[in-house]
CSV table of C-alpha atoms in Angstrom, one decimal:
chain,number,residue,atom,x,y,z
A,9,MET,CA,111.6,168.9,94.1
A,10,SER,CA,113.5,166.1,95.5
A,11,ASP,CA,116.5,164.7,93.4
A,12,ILE,CA,116.5,161.1,95.3
A,13,LEU,CA,116.3,159.3,91.3
A,14,THR,CA,120.0,160.4,90.8
A,15,ARG,CA,121.2,159.6,94.7
A,16,THR,CA,123.0,156.7,95.6
A,17,PRO,CA,120.8,154.6,98.2
A,18,PRO,CA,122.5,153.0,101.1
A,19,PRO,CA,123.3,149.3,100.2
A,20,ALA,CA,121.1,146.8,100.9
A,21,ASP,CA,122.4,144.4,104.2
A,22,HIS,CA,121.3,141.4,101.8
A,23,ARG,CA,120.1,140.7,98.4
A,24,ILE,CA,118.0,137.5,97.9
A,25,PRO,CA,115.9,135.8,95.4
A,26,TYR,CA,112.7,134.3,95.5
A,27,GLY,CA,112.4,132.8,92.6
A,28,PRO,CA,115.0,131.9,89.8
A,29,GLY,CA,114.0,134.8,87.6
A,30,GLU,CA,116.3,137.9,87.3
A,31,SER,CA,113.5,140.1,88.7
A,32,GLN,CA,112.4,138.0,91.5
A,33,PHE,CA,114.7,138.8,94.1
A,34,GLY,CA,114.1,141.6,97.2
A,35,ASP,CA,116.7,143.8,99.1
A,36,LEU,CA,116.9,142.9,102.8
A,37,ARG,CA,117.9,145.5,105.5
A,38,LEU,CA,118.2,145.0,109.1
A,39,PRO,CA,117.9,147.1,112.0
A,40,THR,CA,120.3,146.6,114.9
A,41,LEU,CA,118.2,144.9,118.0
A,42,ALA,CA,118.5,143.4,121.2
A,43,PRO,CA,119.3,139.8,121.6
A,44,ASN,CA,115.1,137.8,120.9
A,45,GLN,CA,113.9,141.1,119.9
A,46,ARG,CA,112.6,140.8,116.7
A,47,ALA,CA,111.9,143.6,114.2
A,48,PRO,CA,108.3,145.0,112.7
A,49,VAL,CA,108.6,144.2,109.1
A,50,LEU,CA,108.2,147.1,106.1
A,51,VAL,CA,107.5,145.2,102.7
A,52,PHE,CA,108.2,147.8,99.8
A,53,LEU,CA,106.7,148.1,96.3
A,54,HIS,CA,108.3,150.7,94.2
A,55,GLY,CA,106.8,152.7,91.0
A,56,GLY,CA,107.4,153.4,87.6
A,57,TRP,CA,104.2,152.8,86.1
A,58,TRP,CA,104.6,148.5,86.3
A,59,LYS,CA,107.1,149.0,83.8
A,60,SER,CA,110.7,147.7,83.2
A,61,ALA,CA,112.5,151.0,82.3
A,62,TYR,CA,112.2,151.9,86.2
A,63,GLY,CA,113.9,149.6,89.8
A,64,LEU,CA,113.9,149.6,93.0
A,65,ASP,CA,116.9,151.4,93.6
A,66,TYR,CA,115.5,154.5,94.4
A,67,ALA,CA,113.9,152.7,97.9
A,68,GLY,CA,116.9,152.2,99.2
A,69,HIS,CA,116.7,155.6,100.9
A,70,LEU,CA,113.2,155.0,102.8
A,71,CYS,CA,113.9,151.8,103.9
A,72,ALA,CA,117.0,152.2,105.3
A,73,ALA,CA,115.8,155.6,106.9
A,74,LEU,CA,113.5,153.1,108.8
A,75,LYS,CA,116.4,151.4,110.3
A,76,ALA,CA,116.5,154.0,112.6
A,77,ASP,CA,113.1,153.3,113.9
A,78,ARG,CA,113.8,149.4,114.3
A,79,PHE,CA,112.0,148.6,111.0
A,80,ALA,CA,113.5,145.7,108.9
A,81,SER,CA,112.9,145.8,105.0
A,82,TRP,CA,112.4,143.6,102.8
A,83,SER,CA,112.2,145.5,98.8
A,84,LEU,CA,110.6,143.5,96.4
A,85,GLU,CA,111.9,143.9,92.2
A,86,TYR,CA,109.3,142.1,90.2
A,87,ARG,CA,109.3,141.2,86.6
A,88,ARG,CA,107.5,144.9,84.5
A,89,VAL,CA,105.7,145.6,81.6
A,90,GLY,CA,108.7,145.1,79.2
A,91,ASN,CA,110.4,142.1,80.9
A,92,PRO,CA,109.6,138.7,80.2
A,93,GLY,CA,106.7,137.7,81.5
A,94,GLY,CA,106.1,140.7,83.1
A,95,GLY,CA,102.3,142.7,83.1
A,96,PHE,CA,99.5,140.3,84.7
A,97,PRO,CA,99.4,138.3,85.3
A,98,GLY,CA,103.6,137.6,86.1
A,99,THR,CA,103.8,141.5,87.7
A,100,PHE,CA,101.2,139.8,90.3
A,101,GLU,CA,102.6,136.7,90.7
A,102,ASP,CA,106.2,137.8,91.8
A,103,VAL,CA,104.6,140.5,94.1
A,104,ALA,CA,102.3,137.6,96.1
A,105,ASN,CA,105.6,135.4,96.2
A,106,GLY,CA,108.3,137.8,97.0
A,107,PHE,CA,105.6,138.7,99.8
A,108,ASP,CA,105.4,134.9,100.9
A,109,HIS,CA,108.7,134.6,101.1
A,110,LEU,CA,108.7,136.8,104.4
A,111,LYS,CA,108.0,133.0,106.2
A,112,THR,CA,111.4,131.8,104.5
A,113,LEU,CA,113.5,135.0,105.9
A,114,ALA,CA,111.7,135.0,109.1
A,115,LYS,CA,113.5,131.5,109.6
A,116,THR,CA,117.0,133.1,109.6
A,117,TYR,CA,116.7,136.6,110.7
A,118,PRO,CA,114.5,138.4,113.4
A,119,LEU,CA,111.7,139.5,111.3
A,120,ASP,CA,108.4,139.6,113.5
A,121,LEU,CA,105.3,138.6,111.2
A,122,ASN,CA,102.9,139.9,113.6
A,123,ARG,CA,103.8,143.1,112.8
A,124,VAL,CA,104.2,143.5,108.9
A,125,VAL,CA,103.3,146.6,107.0
A,126,VAL,CA,103.4,146.8,103.4
A,127,ALA,CA,103.5,150.2,101.3
A,128,GLY,CA,104.2,151.3,97.8
A,129,HIS,CA,104.4,154.0,95.6
A,130,SER,CA,102.8,155.3,92.4
A,131,ALA,CA,102.5,152.1,90.9
A,132,GLY,CA,103.9,150.3,94.0
A,133,GLY,CA,100.3,152.2,95.8
A,134,HIS,CA,98.7,149.6,93.5
A,135,LEU,CA,100.5,146.0,94.0
A,136,ALA,CA,100.6,147.2,97.6
A,137,PHE,CA,96.8,147.7,97.8
A,138,TRP,CA,96.3,144.2,95.9
A,139,LEU,CA,98.4,142.3,98.1
A,140,ALA,CA,96.5,143.6,101.1
A,141,GLY,CA,93.1,142.0,99.7
A,142,ARG,CA,94.0,139.0,97.9
A,143,HIS,CA,91.5,137.1,100.5
A,144,HIS,CA,88.9,138.1,98.4
A,145,LEU,CA,90.4,137.3,95.0
A,146,PRO,CA,88.2,135.2,93.1
A,147,GLU,CA,88.3,131.3,94.1
A,148,THR,CA,87.9,130.8,90.2
A,149,GLY,CA,90.5,132.2,87.4
A,150,PRO,CA,93.6,134.6,87.4
A,151,LEU,CA,95.7,134.5,90.0
A,152,ALA,CA,93.0,132.7,92.1
A,153,ASN,CA,95.9,130.1,93.0
A,154,PHE,CA,97.7,133.3,95.0
A,155,ARG,CA,94.0,133.7,97.2
A,156,ILE,CA,95.3,134.1,101.0
A,157,ALA,CA,94.6,136.0,103.9
A,158,ALA,CA,98.2,137.9,104.4
A,159,PRO,CA,99.6,138.7,107.5
A,160,ILE,CA,99.3,142.2,107.3
A,161,ARG,CA,99.6,145.2,110.2
A,162,GLY,CA,98.6,148.1,107.8
A,163,VAL,CA,98.7,149.5,104.0
A,164,VAL,CA,100.3,152.5,103.0
A,165,ALA,CA,100.4,154.2,99.5
A,166,LEU,CA,102.5,156.6,98.9
A,167,ALA,CA,101.4,158.9,95.8
A,168,GLY,CA,99.4,155.1,95.0
A,169,ALA,CA,97.8,154.4,92.0
A,170,VAL,CA,95.9,152.6,94.6
A,171,ASP,CA,92.7,151.4,92.2
A,172,LEU,CA,93.3,150.5,88.2
A,173,LYS,CA,89.5,151.6,87.5
A,174,LEU,CA,89.7,154.9,89.4
A,175,THR,CA,92.9,155.6,87.7
A,176,ILE,CA,91.3,155.2,84.2
A,177,ASP,CA,88.0,157.4,85.3
A,178,LEU,CA,90.3,159.9,86.3
A,179,ALA,CA,92.8,160.0,83.4
A,180,GLY,CA,92.6,163.2,81.5
A,181,TRP,CA,92.4,166.1,84.0
A,182,PHE,CA,95.5,168.2,84.2
A,183,THR,CA,98.6,166.2,83.4
A,184,PHE,CA,97.4,161.8,83.5
A,185,ALA,CA,96.1,161.5,80.5
A,186,HIS,CA,99.1,159.2,79.7
A,187,ASP,CA,98.1,156.8,83.5
A,188,LYS,CA,95.2,155.3,81.0
A,189,GLN,CA,97.7,153.6,78.9
A,190,MET,CA,99.5,152.6,81.7
A,191,VAL,CA,97.3,150.4,82.7
A,192,LEU,CA,96.0,149.1,79.5
A,193,ASP,CA,99.1,148.0,79.5
A,194,LEU,CA,99.9,146.3,82.2
A,195,MET,CA,96.4,144.7,81.8
A,196,GLY,CA,96.7,143.8,78.6
A,197,ALA,CA,92.8,144.9,78.0
A,198,THR,CA,90.5,147.5,79.4
A,199,PRO,CA,87.9,146.2,82.0
A,200,ALA,CA,85.4,146.2,79.4
A,201,GLN,CA,87.5,143.6,77.1
A,202,ALA,CA,89.1,141.7,80.6
A,203,PRO,CA,86.3,142.0,83.4
A,204,ASP,CA,88.1,138.8,85.2
A,205,ARG,CA,91.6,140.0,84.4
A,206,TYR,CA,90.6,143.3,86.5
A,207,LEU,CA,88.1,141.6,89.3
A,208,ALA,CA,91.5,139.4,90.0
A,209,ALA,CA,93.6,142.6,89.7
A,210,ASN,CA,92.2,146.0,90.8
A,211,PRO,CA,92.3,147.0,94.5
A,212,GLY,CA,88.4,148.2,94.1
A,213,ASP,CA,87.1,144.8,93.3
A,214,LEU,CA,88.9,143.2,96.6
A,215,ILE,CA,87.7,145.7,99.2
A,216,PRO,CA,87.0,145.6,102.0
A,217,LEU,CA,90.4,144.7,103.0
A,218,ASN,CA,89.7,144.2,106.5
A,219,VAL,CA,93.5,146.4,107.6
A,220,PRO,CA,93.7,150.2,108.4
A,221,GLN,CA,94.5,151.3,104.9
A,222,PHE,CA,96.7,155.2,104.7
A,223,LEU,CA,97.3,157.1,101.4
A,224,LEU,CA,99.4,159.7,101.2
A,225,GLN,CA,100.1,162.5,98.5
A,226,GLY,CA,101.8,165.7,97.6
A,227,THR,CA,99.4,168.7,96.3
A,228,GLU,CA,102.3,169.0,93.8
A,229,ASP,CA,102.3,165.6,92.4
A,230,ASP,CA,102.0,165.7,88.6
A,231,GLN,CA,101.6,161.8,88.3
A,232,ILE,CA,98.8,160.9,90.1
A,233,PRO,CA,94.8,162.1,89.9
A,234,PRO,CA,94.3,164.2,92.7
A,235,GLN,CA,90.6,162.6,93.4
A,236,LEU,CA,91.9,159.7,93.7
A,237,PRO,CA,92.8,159.1,97.8
A,238,ALA,CA,89.4,160.9,98.5
A,239,ARG,CA,87.4,158.6,96.0
A,240,TRP,CA,89.3,155.8,97.4
A,241,ALA,CA,88.9,156.9,101.1
A,242,ASP,CA,84.7,157.5,100.0
A,243,ARG,CA,84.4,153.8,99.1
A,244,ALA,CA,86.3,152.0,101.2
A,245,ARG,CA,84.7,153.7,104.2
A,246,ARG,CA,81.3,153.2,102.9
A,247,ILE,CA,82.2,149.6,103.4
A,248,GLY,CA,83.6,149.3,106.7
A,249,ASP,CA,87.9,150.0,106.4
A,250,ALA,CA,89.7,152.0,108.3
A,251,VAL,CA,90.8,154.8,105.6
A,252,THR,CA,93.3,158.2,107.0
A,253,VAL,CA,94.1,160.7,103.5
A,254,ASP,CA,96.9,163.1,104.4
A,255,ILE,CA,97.4,165.7,101.3
A,256,ILE,CA,100.8,167.4,102.4
A,257,SER,CA,101.0,170.5,101.0
A,258,GLY,CA,104.2,171.1,98.6
A,259,ALA,CA,104.9,167.5,98.6
A,260,ASP,CA,105.8,166.7,94.9
A,261,HIS,CA,105.6,162.9,93.5
A,262,PHE,CA,108.7,162.2,94.5
A,263,ASP,CA,108.9,164.1,98.1
A,264,ILE,CA,106.9,161.4,99.5
A,265,VAL,CA,109.1,158.8,99.3
A,266,ASP,CA,112.5,161.2,100.3
A,267,PRO,CA,113.5,160.9,103.7
A,268,GLN,CA,115.3,164.3,103.0
A,269,SER,CA,111.8,166.1,102.5
A,270,LYS,CA,110.1,168.2,104.6
A,271,ALA,CA,107.3,165.0,103.7
A,272,TRP,CA,109.1,162.4,105.4
A,273,PRO,CA,107.9,163.2,109.1
A,274,ARG,CA,104.6,162.4,108.0
A,275,VAL,CA,105.4,159.6,106.1
A,276,ARG,CA,107.1,157.9,108.8
A,277,LYS,CA,104.0,159.1,111.3
A,278,ALA,CA,102.0,156.7,109.0
A,279,ILE,CA,104.6,153.7,109.0
A,280,LEU,CA,104.8,153.4,112.5
A,281,GLN,CA,100.4,153.9,112.8
A,282,ALA,CA,100.2,150.9,110.5
A,283,ALA,CA,102.7,148.7,112.2
A,284,THR,CA,101.0,149.1,115.6
A,285,TRP,CA,97.9,149.7,115.0
A,286,THR,CA,94.8,148.7,116.8
A,287,LEU,CA,91.1,148.6,116.7
A,288,SER,CA,90.6,151.6,119.4
A,289,SER,CA,93.6,153.7,117.5
A,290,LYS,CA,91.8,157.2,115.9
A,291,ILE,CA,91.3,157.5,112.5
A,292,VAL,CA,92.7,160.7,111.2
A,293,ARG,CA,91.1,162.3,107.8
């Protein structure tokens, strides 16, 4: 079992605000590059069921490890449930604004905006997939101002709650009954009560994402329903998206983001594949 939540991560190279709020910042880490080189970028969304009790610090281990592969990383903090303005729509506004701040960062730092991968852990997997699908946001209604085709090469879910409606539907399996309430806390309503919110916030309503998707999950995960990755992949593939699902034997919910775990080589491989994806790339199921 990973102890990543209690280990102190390597410090970020820069902590940079993208907005005026105390939760509107990101941690930027930069690899060592040759002159005139630009680094591919991992935009990372931490988990914690969208709750203010959990922050981005633990993600520093994964982001720092990728510096050895000459990846820059931009790990986002954002308003969560329990913060003023957190939940729908503020959480989504922050994530979109934080991602879009890459254009500003690239004016100062050597970032290759043609090789941007978005990854998220747990609830952050939902936000990562939402970023990849926001070009399909409804033209009117909540979050319409954030409807944009973001420059994303690929998206990676690490034990990700990538679909809000699936998470609700699968709640009650084994130890997963709590997931439903956490989705409702984020959204402030059920899908039946606020269908327009879910049409704007649920990645499953924004497919095809039109970018390759990688979903990794451990067999010992006690947070994300085990059926979720396959259910997502089946639906997304049927409408033309390229999806890789990798179920890692023996890995738990936090092994999947721990560079010291046995799961790390497969996580690293997925991120590197996402950064170099082409239409001729092989889909691994």
